[in-house]
């Protein structure tokens, strides 16, 4: 088959859609609220994956999908009825199918142990049905092998071929069939004149011609069989071998046993129309039913358009410019100080409104419902439940909440971590739950909602809650906090996010959480979001993530440094302050430290860092922006002034200037000037800022992370 | 004029594959995503040959065959079934409804093109 990378990529993209449909259907089956077409849709999803996988010779995927499909076919045909065990098996089979798709796409290793076990489970539902269909995946073997020069020894057959009306009806042309035969051997054709009806018996509807063919080839019977395979039953076909001794001379004696399926010789043309009529009656019923379904679907499914991502990005960029342009015009009008009759101002307000609406509309093109992500998490939950032997119910809310495509893609890893943690560490085991008077089955819920221009994602478990004593113990033992530090409950909870908290395996065996939570926090921050914990002992834990709707716009604090206006991303900012003289200490030659609530924090002079003119007029009082990096270290940025907090449109600079240390992007301000967006992580990088801290303060510094 | 093919399949991947293979072989190819769209496009395009999948939403391949061969359209254009199914029962059903041929997925490029030439008599 034509195997191009584009089509292969498209296949995997299609697989994603199909897996989504599959899980959606299975969920309906699980809740036992299937719509009439649910099983069909589920069947088709698996079937289409199989079909495409076959085209790319993904044999493992094909054979597993095939077995799965066979079970679904039984269900579809009502030979098997839905029960909870079956649905669970199908969900797990769907998980495995997703796994196989992933492995095929990214060259991973197949979890063949689970595959085998599932095949057995599936087999249980279709015992004895399989063997016959095993051959279904032999590609069609049409042997059109080269036309050999005839050697005298080749066998010859006589073929008597009489098309019925149905053969013409099915779109065949006897001439083409005969031609096909002629292309594979030596052929002579005659019309059987004896078979022609008398003129007064002639009926225009009934085919009258009978062909007498003499065909010579290596294996003439097989060729004839192949060529006439699909007209079997809609013509009369008699093949007689003309081998001197054993076959006789093609006489009438062989007519009976060589005709593969002797059709009724009398009135074949009349026998067939009734058959056809029946056929179309049978078919007519499902198709009227299909019509109804179409009508329903037309209401439910919105037509969609596939657009290249580049085009959308270009549009988003242009709309960003428009927003900036609108801000510029507004600022200019302001500066004119026009005597207000208000017309211009109200027109301007309209412009602003339209520009914003346009922006939202364009942004929404990139937005996708979180549904696919949530479905994936359902799978993660099942796997984690299986691995830990805990019984878990997975509940979702707000599946249709839309978030920027990139955000969805980058949320997958942090959510996976959190869900696994919630199952592994959050939920008690069966005995623990019963002892606590809770139902045996634990619950993990995942929800998404829009909240004041942001997206809120929550992962909630109904487990035992965080074990704060334990967490504190671990943190102390690992030297992350000092023994005598007095931390509030929320501060203790936040210790989970410290890098190094959970690098040791033994932590995961405790009821405390911690596997990779620092990684989660970093990933969320990289998306411009924040994460928080809320835990009640005995009642479970809630993790809340707040994310911006899109990555094209962000909130920032407008500062100025050496006469330049710049932006500090708000997600990095902890607070802004003017320190007292007594809170600033000089270290070494030119390193200043800020002492804030018992913590020493290095002060980074942004002016020097960026190599801006080092003016001497040192201000009376420092203006500091306390920022936190993704590695949770804190730093105070020294700036000239803090002006404002506002939303800015992010413009990449990398394409034009390459990577600029300390600068992540730029934006255009209302007055048309460009402002750089600071990369606080880079600005505050330890190795670039000569950081020798007082050695005994190390633990204290860490305390402040909490 | 090139031979025109109407390919009906709900899988985007298969539609792209068919389009690529058949266009390279000099056919004009139009696609439809399900039986309903296929039958509608048939009226409009009057193709020389139809290739249809069996399992599709809204109207399946059997529906397509019986529509095209039925009173509504009544065409004698060759209709090839392209499917992963291979049971004799389904084949017979398709033939009884009026299908011209049956090709099992995954298909072989060369064989498919030859079958198309054979049933249309073109090329």
mmCIF file of N, CA and C in Angstrom, chain A residues 143-148 150-161 176-190 211-228 237-243, chain B residues 118:
data_model
loop_
_atom_site.group_PDB
_atom_site.id
_atom_site.type_symbol
_atom_site.label_atom_id
_atom_site.label_comp_id
_atom_site.label_asym_id
_atom_site.label_seq_id
_atom_site.Cartn_x
_atom_site.Cartn_y
_atom_site.Cartn_z
ATOM 1 N N UNK A 143 -4.154 -13.055 -8.470
ATOM 2 C CA UNK A 143 -2.955 -13.437 -9.193
ATOM 3 C C UNK A 143 -3.057 -13.030 -10.652
ATOM 4 N N UNK A 144 -2.410 -11.908 -10.950
ATOM 5 C CA UNK A 144 -2.413 -11.468 -12.324
ATOM 6 C C UNK A 144 -1.047 -11.706 -12.945
ATOM 7 N N UNK A 145 -0.401 -12.752 -12.487
ATOM 8 C CA UNK A 145 0.980 -13.046 -12.873
ATOM 9 C C UNK A 145 1.224 -12.880 -14.365
ATOM 10 N N UNK A 146 2.465 -12.772 -14.692
ATOM 11 C CA UNK A 146 2.854 -12.467 -16.069
ATOM 12 C C UNK A 146 2.236 -13.420 -17.090
ATOM 13 N N UNK A 147 2.091 -12.961 -18.291
ATOM 14 C CA UNK A 147 1.533 -13.806 -19.335
ATOM 15 C C UNK A 147 2.668 -14.613 -19.939
ATOM 16 N N UNK A 148 2.622 -15.872 -19.694
ATOM 17 C CA UNK A 148 3.729 -16.704 -20.189
ATOM 18 C C UNK A 148 3.533 -17.038 -21.655
ATOM 19 N N UNK A 150 3.072 -19.463 -24.357
ATOM 20 C CA UNK A 150 2.472 -20.790 -24.183
ATOM 21 C C UNK A 150 3.445 -21.894 -24.590
ATOM 22 N N UNK A 151 3.561 -22.810 -23.711
ATOM 23 C CA UNK A 151 4.283 -24.024 -24.084
ATOM 24 C C UNK A 151 3.228 -25.032 -24.515
ATOM 25 N N UNK A 152 3.585 -25.892 -25.432
ATOM 26 C CA UNK A 152 2.572 -26.800 -25.984
ATOM 27 C C UNK A 152 1.928 -27.693 -24.930
ATOM 28 N N UNK A 153 2.648 -27.898 -23.808
ATOM 29 C CA UNK A 153 2.153 -28.862 -22.839
ATOM 30 C C UNK A 153 1.080 -28.287 -21.917
ATOM 31 N N UNK A 154 0.808 -26.999 -22.027
ATOM 32 C CA UNK A 154 -0.130 -26.403 -21.079
ATOM 33 C C UNK A 154 -1.539 -26.940 -21.239
ATOM 34 N N UNK A 155 -2.208 -27.119 -20.112
ATOM 35 C CA UNK A 155 -3.557 -27.679 -20.183
ATOM 36 C C UNK A 155 -4.569 -26.684 -20.721
ATOM 37 N N UNK A 156 -5.617 -27.191 -21.266
ATOM 38 C CA UNK A 156 -6.667 -26.372 -21.860
ATOM 39 C C UNK A 156 -8.009 -26.737 -21.240
ATOM 40 N N UNK A 157 -8.842 -25.730 -21.000
ATOM 41 C CA UNK A 157 -10.201 -26.020 -20.532
ATOM 42 C C UNK A 157 -11.215 -25.437 -21.486
ATOM 43 N N UNK A 158 -12.352 -26.054 -21.521
ATOM 44 C CA UNK A 158 -13.488 -25.467 -22.240
ATOM 45 C C UNK A 158 -14.430 -24.885 -21.217
ATOM 46 N N UNK A 159 -14.825 -23.663 -21.451
ATOM 47 C CA UNK A 159 -15.708 -22.993 -20.492
ATOM 48 C C UNK A 159 -16.995 -22.612 -21.193
ATOM 49 N N UNK A 160 -18.064 -22.977 -20.562
ATOM 50 C CA UNK A 160 -19.356 -22.544 -21.085
ATOM 51 C C UNK A 160 -19.886 -21.506 -20.120
ATOM 52 N N UNK A 161 -20.074 -20.287 -20.598
ATOM 53 C CA UNK A 161 -20.375 -19.158 -19.731
ATOM 54 C C UNK A 161 -21.660 -18.483 -20.191
ATOM 55 N N UNK A 176 -15.724 -7.878 -20.350
ATOM 56 C CA UNK A 176 -14.591 -7.534 -19.492
ATOM 57 C C UNK A 176 -14.082 -8.767 -18.760
ATOM 58 N N UNK A 177 -15.014 -9.621 -18.343
ATOM 59 C CA UNK A 177 -14.607 -10.853 -17.668
ATOM 60 C C UNK A 177 -13.809 -11.726 -18.625
ATOM 61 N N UNK A 178 -14.308 -11.809 -19.849
ATOM 62 C CA UNK A 178 -13.638 -12.648 -20.836
ATOM 63 C C UNK A 178 -12.272 -12.065 -21.179
ATOM 64 N N UNK A 179 -12.238 -10.737 -21.279
ATOM 65 C CA UNK A 179 -10.976 -10.038 -21.510
ATOM 66 C C UNK A 179 -9.949 -10.364 -20.428
ATOM 67 N N UNK A 180 -10.430 -10.332 -19.187
ATOM 68 C CA UNK A 180 -9.541 -10.594 -18.055
ATOM 69 C C UNK A 180 -8.963 -11.993 -18.166
ATOM 70 N N UNK A 181 -9.786 -12.894 -18.614
ATOM 71 C CA UNK A 181 -9.329 -14.272 -18.793
ATOM 72 C C UNK A 181 -8.289 -14.322 -19.907
ATOM 73 N N UNK A 182 -8.594 -13.590 -20.982
ATOM 74 C CA UNK A 182 -7.716 -13.586 -22.157
ATOM 75 C C UNK A 182 -6.344 -13.022 -21.846
ATOM 76 N N UNK A 183 -6.291 -12.148 -20.830
ATOM 77 C CA UNK A 183 -5.006 -11.538 -20.506
ATOM 78 C C UNK A 183 -4.097 -12.501 -19.752
ATOM 79 N N UNK A 184 -4.618 -13.642 -19.378
ATOM 80 C CA UNK A 184 -3.802 -14.565 -18.584
ATOM 81 C C UNK A 184 -3.597 -15.910 -19.235
ATOM 82 N N UNK A 185 -3.872 -15.952 -20.492
ATOM 83 C CA UNK A 185 -3.650 -17.226 -21.173
ATOM 84 C C UNK A 185 -4.095 -17.090 -22.617
ATOM 85 N N UNK A 186 -4.154 -18.200 -23.271
ATOM 86 C CA UNK A 186 -4.556 -18.173 -24.681
ATOM 87 C C UNK A 186 -6.036 -18.489 -24.747
ATOM 88 N N UNK A 187 -6.761 -17.663 -25.438
ATOM 89 C CA UNK A 187 -8.210 -17.773 -25.366
ATOM 90 C C UNK A 187 -8.836 -17.683 -26.756
ATOM 91 N N UNK A 188 -9.780 -18.559 -26.997
ATOM 92 C CA UNK A 188 -10.605 -18.352 -28.193
ATOM 93 C C UNK A 188 -12.068 -18.339 -27.780
ATOM 94 N N UNK A 189 -12.835 -17.512 -28.462
ATOM 95 C CA UNK A 189 -14.222 -17.269 -28.036
ATOM 96 C C UNK A 189 -15.182 -17.614 -29.165
ATOM 97 N N UNK A 190 -16.259 -18.251 -28.773
ATOM 98 C CA UNK A 190 -17.349 -18.487 -29.731
ATOM 99 C C UNK A 190 -18.655 -18.170 -29.072
ATOM 100 N N UNK A 211 -21.465 -17.979 -24.067
ATOM 101 C CA UNK A 211 -20.131 -17.958 -24.662
ATOM 102 C C UNK A 211 -19.456 -19.309 -24.485
ATOM 103 N N UNK A 212 -18.781 -19.750 -25.504
ATOM 104 C CA UNK A 212 -17.988 -20.973 -25.407
ATOM 105 C C UNK A 212 -16.531 -20.569 -25.510
ATOM 106 N N UNK A 213 -15.816 -20.761 -24.409
ATOM 107 C CA UNK A 213 -14.438 -20.291 -24.354
ATOM 108 C C UNK A 213 -13.488 -21.476 -24.317
ATOM 109 N N UNK A 214 -12.408 -21.360 -25.039
ATOM 110 C CA UNK A 214 -11.359 -22.365 -24.933
ATOM 111 C C UNK A 214 -10.133 -21.652 -24.386
ATOM 112 N N UNK A 215 -9.661 -22.109 -23.238
ATOM 113 C CA UNK A 215 -8.652 -21.340 -22.512
ATOM 114 C C UNK A 215 -7.457 -22.217 -22.171
ATOM 115 N N UNK A 216 -6.289 -21.711 -22.500
ATOM 116 C CA UNK A 216 -5.067 -22.466 -22.224
ATOM 117 C C UNK A 216 -4.159 -21.650 -21.304
ATOM 118 N N UNK A 217 -3.743 -22.256 -20.207
ATOM 119 C CA UNK A 217 -2.821 -21.583 -19.276
ATOM 120 C C UNK A 217 -2.176 -22.630 -18.391
ATOM 121 N N UNK A 218 -1.300 -22.175 -17.482
ATOM 122 C CA UNK A 218 -0.616 -23.123 -16.591
ATOM 123 C C UNK A 218 -1.593 -23.881 -15.726
ATOM 124 N N UNK A 219 -2.466 -23.120 -15.125
ATOM 125 C CA UNK A 219 -3.440 -23.737 -14.226
ATOM 126 C C UNK A 219 -4.802 -23.127 -14.543
ATOM 127 N N UNK A 220 -5.348 -23.535 -15.673
ATOM 128 C CA UNK A 220 -6.507 -22.804 -16.203
ATOM 129 C C UNK A 220 -7.711 -22.787 -15.258
ATOM 130 N N UNK A 221 -7.935 -23.883 -14.521
ATOM 131 C CA UNK A 221 -9.116 -23.909 -13.636
ATOM 132 C C UNK A 221 -9.038 -22.804 -12.591
ATOM 133 N N UNK A 222 -7.849 -22.658 -11.999
ATOM 134 C CA UNK A 222 -7.694 -21.645 -10.965
ATOM 135 C C UNK A 222 -7.921 -20.241 -11.521
ATOM 136 N N UNK A 223 -7.351 -19.991 -12.695
ATOM 137 C CA UNK A 223 -7.520 -18.660 -13.286
ATOM 138 C C UNK A 223 -8.997 -18.391 -13.529
ATOM 139 N N UNK A 224 -9.686 -19.394 -14.076
ATOM 140 C CA UNK A 224 -11.109 -19.212 -14.349
ATOM 141 C C UNK A 224 -11.855 -18.939 -13.034
ATOM 142 N N UNK A 225 -11.509 -19.719 -12.006
ATOM 143 C CA UNK A 225 -12.156 -19.522 -10.704
ATOM 144 C C UNK A 225 -11.978 -18.096 -10.208
ATOM 145 N N UNK A 226 -10.742 -17.619 -10.340
ATOM 146 C CA UNK A 226 -10.457 -16.281 -9.836
ATOM 147 C C UNK A 226 -11.205 -15.211 -10.608
ATOM 148 N N UNK A 227 -11.139 -15.317 -11.910
ATOM 149 C CA UNK A 227 -11.773 -14.286 -12.734
ATOM 150 C C UNK A 227 -13.282 -14.258 -12.510
ATOM 151 N N UNK A 228 -13.859 -15.430 -12.374
ATOM 152 C CA UNK A 228 -15.313 -15.496 -12.260
ATOM 153 C C UNK A 228 -15.807 -15.579 -10.817
ATOM 154 N N UNK A 237 -21.752 -21.333 -15.266
ATOM 155 C CA UNK A 237 -20.352 -21.481 -15.621
ATOM 156 C C UNK A 237 -19.970 -22.954 -15.559
ATOM 157 N N UNK A 238 -19.578 -23.513 -16.706
ATOM 158 C CA UNK A 238 -19.157 -24.910 -16.708
ATOM 159 C C UNK A 238 -17.747 -24.982 -17.253
ATOM 160 N N UNK A 239 -16.898 -25.641 -16.499
ATOM 161 C CA UNK A 239 -15.496 -25.737 -16.904
ATOM 162 C C UNK A 239 -15.143 -27.208 -17.115
ATOM 163 N N UNK A 240 -14.626 -27.494 -18.265
ATOM 164 C CA UNK A 240 -14.275 -28.888 -18.562
ATOM 165 C C UNK A 240 -12.842 -28.951 -19.045
ATOM 166 N N UNK A 241 -12.062 -29.833 -18.450
ATOM 167 C CA UNK A 241 -10.665 -29.961 -18.847
ATOM 168 C C UNK A 241 -10.544 -30.828 -20.097
ATOM 169 N N UNK A 242 -9.763 -30.368 -21.052
ATOM 170 C CA UNK A 242 -9.613 -31.113 -22.309
ATOM 171 C C UNK A 242 -8.353 -31.937 -22.338
ATOM 172 N N UNK A 243 -8.138 -32.755 -21.336
ATOM 173 C CA UNK A 243 -6.917 -33.564 -21.311
ATOM 174 C C UNK A 243 -7.139 -34.889 -21.992
ATOM 175 N N UNK B 118 -10.372 -3.607 -14.708
ATOM 176 C CA UNK B 118 -11.107 -4.755 -15.225
ATOM 177 C C UNK B 118 -12.609 -4.504 -15.201
#
